[in-house]
CSV table of C-alpha atoms and ligand atoms in Angstrom, one decimal:
chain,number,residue,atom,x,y,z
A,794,UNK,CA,112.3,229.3,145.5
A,795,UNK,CA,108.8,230.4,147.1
A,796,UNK,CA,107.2,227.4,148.5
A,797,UNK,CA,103.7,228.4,149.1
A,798,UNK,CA,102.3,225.2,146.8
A,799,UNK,CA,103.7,223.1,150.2
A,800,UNK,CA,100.3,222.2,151.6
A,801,UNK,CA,100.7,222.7,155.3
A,802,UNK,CA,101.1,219.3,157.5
A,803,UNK,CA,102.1,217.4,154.4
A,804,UNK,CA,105.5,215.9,154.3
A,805,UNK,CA,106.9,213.0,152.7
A,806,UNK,CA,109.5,210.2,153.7
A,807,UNK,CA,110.0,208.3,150.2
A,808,UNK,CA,110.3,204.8,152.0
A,809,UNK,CA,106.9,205.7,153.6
A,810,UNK,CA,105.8,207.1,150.1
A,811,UNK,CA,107.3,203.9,148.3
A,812,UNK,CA,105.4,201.7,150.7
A,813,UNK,CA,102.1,203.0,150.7
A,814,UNK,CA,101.4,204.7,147.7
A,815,UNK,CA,103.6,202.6,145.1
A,816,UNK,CA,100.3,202.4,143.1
A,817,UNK,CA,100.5,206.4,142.0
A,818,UNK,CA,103.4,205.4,139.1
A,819,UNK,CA,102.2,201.7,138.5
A,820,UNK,CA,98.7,203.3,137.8
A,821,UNK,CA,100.4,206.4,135.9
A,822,UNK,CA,101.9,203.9,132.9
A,823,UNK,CA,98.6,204.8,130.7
A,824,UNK,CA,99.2,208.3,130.7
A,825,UNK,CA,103.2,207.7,129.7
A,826,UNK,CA,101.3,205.8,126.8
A,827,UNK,CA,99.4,208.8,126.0
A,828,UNK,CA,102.1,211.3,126.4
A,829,UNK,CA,104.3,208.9,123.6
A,830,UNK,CA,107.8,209.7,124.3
A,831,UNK,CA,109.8,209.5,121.5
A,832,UNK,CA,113.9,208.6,121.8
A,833,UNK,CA,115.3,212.1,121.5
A,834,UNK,CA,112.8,214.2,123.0
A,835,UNK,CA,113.0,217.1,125.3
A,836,UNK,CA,110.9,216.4,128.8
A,837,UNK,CA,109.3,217.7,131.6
A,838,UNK,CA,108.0,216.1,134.2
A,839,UNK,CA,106.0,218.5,136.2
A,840,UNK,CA,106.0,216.9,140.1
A,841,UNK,CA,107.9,214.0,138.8
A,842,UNK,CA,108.5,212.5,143.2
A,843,UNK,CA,110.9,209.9,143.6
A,844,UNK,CA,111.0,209.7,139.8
A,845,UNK,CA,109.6,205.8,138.9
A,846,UNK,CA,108.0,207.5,135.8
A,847,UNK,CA,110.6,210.1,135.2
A,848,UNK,CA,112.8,207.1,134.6
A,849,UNK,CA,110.4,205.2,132.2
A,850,UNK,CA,110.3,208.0,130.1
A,851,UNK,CA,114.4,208.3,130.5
A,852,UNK,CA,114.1,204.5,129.5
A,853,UNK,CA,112.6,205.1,126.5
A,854,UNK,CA,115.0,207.7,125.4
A,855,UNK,CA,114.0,210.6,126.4
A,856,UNK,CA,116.0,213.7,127.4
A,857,UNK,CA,114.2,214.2,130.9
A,858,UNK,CA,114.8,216.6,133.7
A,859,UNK,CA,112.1,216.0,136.6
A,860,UNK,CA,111.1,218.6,138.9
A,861,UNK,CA,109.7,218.5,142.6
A,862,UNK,CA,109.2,220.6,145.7
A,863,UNK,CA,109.9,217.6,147.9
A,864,UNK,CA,113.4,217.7,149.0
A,865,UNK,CA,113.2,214.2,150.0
A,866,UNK,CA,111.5,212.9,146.7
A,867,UNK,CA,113.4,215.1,144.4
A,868,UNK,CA,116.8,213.2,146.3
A,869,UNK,CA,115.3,209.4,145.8
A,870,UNK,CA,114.9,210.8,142.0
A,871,UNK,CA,118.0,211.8,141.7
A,872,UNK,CA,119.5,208.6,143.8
A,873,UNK,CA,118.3,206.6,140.5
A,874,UNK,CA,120.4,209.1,138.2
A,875,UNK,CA,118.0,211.5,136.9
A,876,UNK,CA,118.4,214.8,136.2
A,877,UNK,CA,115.9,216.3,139.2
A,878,UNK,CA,115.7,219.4,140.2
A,879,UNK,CA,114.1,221.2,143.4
A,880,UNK,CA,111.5,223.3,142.0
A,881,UNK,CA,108.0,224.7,142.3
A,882,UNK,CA,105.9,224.3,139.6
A,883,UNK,CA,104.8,227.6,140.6
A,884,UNK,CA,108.2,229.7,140.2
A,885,UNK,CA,109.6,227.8,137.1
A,886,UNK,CA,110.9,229.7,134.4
A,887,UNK,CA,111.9,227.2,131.6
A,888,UNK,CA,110.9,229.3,128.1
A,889,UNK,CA,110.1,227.2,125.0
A,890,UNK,CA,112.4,224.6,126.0
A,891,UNK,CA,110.4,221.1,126.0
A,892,UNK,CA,109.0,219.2,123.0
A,893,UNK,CA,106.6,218.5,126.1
A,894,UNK,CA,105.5,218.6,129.6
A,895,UNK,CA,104.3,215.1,131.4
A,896,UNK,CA,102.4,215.0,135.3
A,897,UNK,CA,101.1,212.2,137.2
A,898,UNK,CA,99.1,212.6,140.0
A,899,UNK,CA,100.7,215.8,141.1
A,900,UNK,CA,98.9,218.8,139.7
A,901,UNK,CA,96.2,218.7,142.4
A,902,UNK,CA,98.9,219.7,145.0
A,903,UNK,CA,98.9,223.2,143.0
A,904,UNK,CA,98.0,226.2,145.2
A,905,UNK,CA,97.5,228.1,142.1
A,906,UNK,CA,96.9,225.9,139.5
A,907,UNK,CA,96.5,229.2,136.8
A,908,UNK,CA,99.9,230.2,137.2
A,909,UNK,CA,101.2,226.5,136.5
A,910,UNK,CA,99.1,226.2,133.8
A,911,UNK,CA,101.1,229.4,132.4
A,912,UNK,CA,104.7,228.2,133.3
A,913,UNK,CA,104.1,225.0,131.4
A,914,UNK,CA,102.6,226.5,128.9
A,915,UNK,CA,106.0,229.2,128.1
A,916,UNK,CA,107.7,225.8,128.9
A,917,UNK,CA,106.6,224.4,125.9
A,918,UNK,CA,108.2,224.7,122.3
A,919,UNK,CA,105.4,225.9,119.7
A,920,UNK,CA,103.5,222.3,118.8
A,921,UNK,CA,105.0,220.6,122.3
A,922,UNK,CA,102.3,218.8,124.0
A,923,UNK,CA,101.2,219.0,127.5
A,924,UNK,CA,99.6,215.0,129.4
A,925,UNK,CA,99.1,214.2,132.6
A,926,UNK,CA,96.6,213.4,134.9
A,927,UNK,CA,95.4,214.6,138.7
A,928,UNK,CA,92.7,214.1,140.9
A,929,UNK,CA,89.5,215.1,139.5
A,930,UNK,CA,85.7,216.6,140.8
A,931,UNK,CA,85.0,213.9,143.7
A,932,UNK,CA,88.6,212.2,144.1
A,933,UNK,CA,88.5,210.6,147.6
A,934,UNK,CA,85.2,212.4,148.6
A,935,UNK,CA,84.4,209.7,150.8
A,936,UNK,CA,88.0,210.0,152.8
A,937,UNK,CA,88.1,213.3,152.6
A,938,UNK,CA,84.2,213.7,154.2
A,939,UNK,CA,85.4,211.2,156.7
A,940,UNK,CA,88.4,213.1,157.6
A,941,UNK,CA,86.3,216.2,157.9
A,942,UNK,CA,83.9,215.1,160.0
A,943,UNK,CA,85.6,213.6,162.8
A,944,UNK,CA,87.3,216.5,162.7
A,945,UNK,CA,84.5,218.3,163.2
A,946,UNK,CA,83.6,216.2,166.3
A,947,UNK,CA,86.2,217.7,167.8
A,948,UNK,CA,85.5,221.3,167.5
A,949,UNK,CA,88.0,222.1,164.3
A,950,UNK,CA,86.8,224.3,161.6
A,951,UNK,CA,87.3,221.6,158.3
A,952,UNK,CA,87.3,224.9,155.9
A,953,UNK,CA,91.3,225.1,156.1
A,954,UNK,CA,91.9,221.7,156.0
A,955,UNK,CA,91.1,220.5,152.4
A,956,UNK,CA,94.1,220.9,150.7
A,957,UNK,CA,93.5,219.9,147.2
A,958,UNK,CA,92.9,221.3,143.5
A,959,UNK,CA,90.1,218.7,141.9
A,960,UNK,CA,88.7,220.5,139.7
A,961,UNK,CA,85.9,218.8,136.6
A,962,UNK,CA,86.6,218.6,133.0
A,963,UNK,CA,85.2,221.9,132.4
A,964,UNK,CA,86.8,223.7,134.4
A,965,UNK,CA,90.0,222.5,133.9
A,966,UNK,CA,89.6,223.1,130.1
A,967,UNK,CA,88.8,226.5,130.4
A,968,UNK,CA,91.7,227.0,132.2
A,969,UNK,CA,93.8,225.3,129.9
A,970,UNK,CA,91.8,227.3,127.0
A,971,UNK,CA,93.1,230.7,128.6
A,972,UNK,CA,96.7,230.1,128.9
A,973,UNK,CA,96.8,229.3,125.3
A,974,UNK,CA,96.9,225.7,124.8
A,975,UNK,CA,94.3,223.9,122.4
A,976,UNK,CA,92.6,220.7,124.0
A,977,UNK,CA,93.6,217.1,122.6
A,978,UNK,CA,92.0,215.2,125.1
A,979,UNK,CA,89.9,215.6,128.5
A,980,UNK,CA,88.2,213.2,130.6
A,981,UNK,CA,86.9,212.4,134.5
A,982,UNK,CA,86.4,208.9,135.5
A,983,UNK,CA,85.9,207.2,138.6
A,984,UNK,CA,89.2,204.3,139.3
A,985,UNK,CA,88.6,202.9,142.6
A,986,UNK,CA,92.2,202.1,143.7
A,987,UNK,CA,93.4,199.3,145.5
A,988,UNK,CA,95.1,200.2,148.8
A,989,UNK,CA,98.3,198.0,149.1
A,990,UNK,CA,98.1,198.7,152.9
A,991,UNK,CA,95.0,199.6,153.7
A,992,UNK,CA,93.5,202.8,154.6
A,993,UNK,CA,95.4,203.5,157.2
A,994,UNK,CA,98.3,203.5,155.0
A,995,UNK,CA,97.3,206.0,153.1
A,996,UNK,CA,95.8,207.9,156.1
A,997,UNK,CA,99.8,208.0,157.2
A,998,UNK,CA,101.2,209.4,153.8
A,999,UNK,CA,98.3,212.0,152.7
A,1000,UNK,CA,96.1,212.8,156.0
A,1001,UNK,CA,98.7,214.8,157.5
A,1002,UNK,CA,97.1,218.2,156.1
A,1003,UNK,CA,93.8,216.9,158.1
A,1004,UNK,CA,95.7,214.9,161.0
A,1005,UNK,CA,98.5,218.1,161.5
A,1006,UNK,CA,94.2,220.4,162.6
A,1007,UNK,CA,94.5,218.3,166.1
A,1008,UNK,CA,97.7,217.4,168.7
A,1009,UNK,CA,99.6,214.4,168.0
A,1010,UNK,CA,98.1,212.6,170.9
A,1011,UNK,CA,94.4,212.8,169.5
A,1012,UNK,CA,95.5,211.2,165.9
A,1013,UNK,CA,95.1,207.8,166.4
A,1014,UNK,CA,91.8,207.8,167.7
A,1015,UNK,CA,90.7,210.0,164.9
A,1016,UNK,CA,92.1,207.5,162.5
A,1017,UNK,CA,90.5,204.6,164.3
A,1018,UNK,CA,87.1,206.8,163.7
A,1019,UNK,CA,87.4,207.4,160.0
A,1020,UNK,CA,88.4,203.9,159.6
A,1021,UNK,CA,85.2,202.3,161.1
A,1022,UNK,CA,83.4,205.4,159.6
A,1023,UNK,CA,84.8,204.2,155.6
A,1024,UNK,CA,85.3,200.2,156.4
A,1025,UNK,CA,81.5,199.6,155.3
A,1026,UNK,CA,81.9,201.8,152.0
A,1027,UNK,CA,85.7,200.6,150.8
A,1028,UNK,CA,86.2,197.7,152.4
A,1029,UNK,CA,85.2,194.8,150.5
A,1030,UNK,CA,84.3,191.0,152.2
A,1031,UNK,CA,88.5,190.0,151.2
A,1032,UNK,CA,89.4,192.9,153.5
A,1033,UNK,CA,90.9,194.8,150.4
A,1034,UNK,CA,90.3,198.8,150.7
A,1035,UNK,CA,89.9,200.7,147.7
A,1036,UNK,CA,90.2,204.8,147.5
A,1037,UNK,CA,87.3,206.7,145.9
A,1038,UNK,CA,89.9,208.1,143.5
A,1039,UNK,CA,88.5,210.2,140.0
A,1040,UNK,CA,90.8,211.0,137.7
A,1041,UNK,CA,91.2,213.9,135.3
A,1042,UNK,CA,93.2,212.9,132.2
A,1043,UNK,CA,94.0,215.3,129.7
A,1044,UNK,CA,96.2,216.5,126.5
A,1045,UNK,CA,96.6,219.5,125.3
A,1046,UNK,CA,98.8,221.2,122.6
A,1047,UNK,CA,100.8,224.7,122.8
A,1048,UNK,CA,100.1,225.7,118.9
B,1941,BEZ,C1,95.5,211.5,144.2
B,1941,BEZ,O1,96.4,211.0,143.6
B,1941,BEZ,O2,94.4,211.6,143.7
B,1941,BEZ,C2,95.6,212.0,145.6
B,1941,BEZ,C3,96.7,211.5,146.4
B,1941,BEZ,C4,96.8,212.0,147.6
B,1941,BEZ,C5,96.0,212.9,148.1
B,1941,BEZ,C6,94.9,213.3,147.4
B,1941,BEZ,C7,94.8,212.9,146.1
């Protein structure tokens, strides 16, 4: 298995991912409802983590293997009886084999989001469908500029550090357009997200590909920085944080 799609300095625990980012599957139930599993079906679920929405579609009757490059998540998916496999999106080799292909909040984590596009798309029986959403053009610019900039402070080049595939509407259409599939659905909207434990929690589960630039000893104070830097912007007066998030929703069809 190649793991190049592993963003350096990201790892996950799935208590640590459980605690403070619970929200990415509780916020993903609208795209299950556009995806439509019906009892019987044949499913993918493309960066399915510790499987919450792997197992609603399971739930509902559908035939679903999940697949992750997490070792950790894919273990807490399978720890809930699902069929889970350790995979890269990018090396998967399925061929005409789904009735469709699902992803929640998982797509920006793609290296090379053109050769996923691809594997899904042979993935797919002729008619199958393809749903999911990701971070779109702007998700957590704020952070993400607040991240960057106290890292710049400190004399590290931010180039390297942004990790992420957020690409806009257009963009990700065309890219859709050229691996074959016809377009259903596409849409970018803003959904500020309420932070169950704050910003720092989610500093601690997704900054490590910005904290992992600078020695351990240095990372608190950054994150003391970026949070007085974004308190004014997403704090509101009850103390509840909310991330900048923009999503990309989409559906597409293999014809
Ligand atoms: C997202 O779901 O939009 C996201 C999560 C973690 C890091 C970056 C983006």
């Amino acid at each position: 298995m190649t793991r190049h799609s592993v963003v350096p300095g990201q790892s996950w625990t799935p208590e640590g991912y459980a605690r403070n980012a619970g929200f990415v599957a509780a916020l993903g139930e609208p795209v299950v409802t556009l995806l439509a599993p019906r009892p019987g079906e044949r499913i993918l679920d493309v960066g399915c983590g510790d499987g919450v929405l792997t197992a609603k579609l399971a739930a509902i009757g559908a035939d679903v293997v999940g697949i992750d490059a997490s070792p950790e998540l894919v273990k807490a998916a399978q720890d809930r009886g699902l069929d889970a496999r350790l995979l890269d999106a990018h090396s998967m080799a399925f061929e005409q084999e789904f009735d469709a292909v699902f992803s929640n909040a998982a797509l920006h984590w793609m290296a090379d989001p053109a050769r996923v596009v691809a594997n899904v798309f042979r993935g797919l029986r002729p008619g199958g469908r393809f749903v999911g959403e990701f971070g779109g053009k702007g998700n957590v610019r704020l952070i993400t500029e607040a991240l960057l900039a106290a890292l710049a402070r400190r004399g590290v080049d931010d180039r390297r550090a942004f990790p992420w595939y957020f690409p806009d509407a257009e963009d990700f259409s065309g890219l859709l357009r050229r691996s074959g599939f016809t377009i259903e659905r596409m849409e970018l909207f803003e959904r500020p997200t309420p932070l169950p434990t704050a910003i720092e929690g989610w500093l601690a589960t997704f900054g490590g590909p910005f904290l992992g630039r600078i020695a351990e000893a240095e990372r608190p104070g950054l994150v003391t920085e970026v949070v007085g830097d974004l308190a004014p912007r997403l704090r509101d007066a009850d103390g509840v944080w909310r991330a900048d998030y923009v999503r990309l929703r989409f559906a597409a069809i293999r014809p």
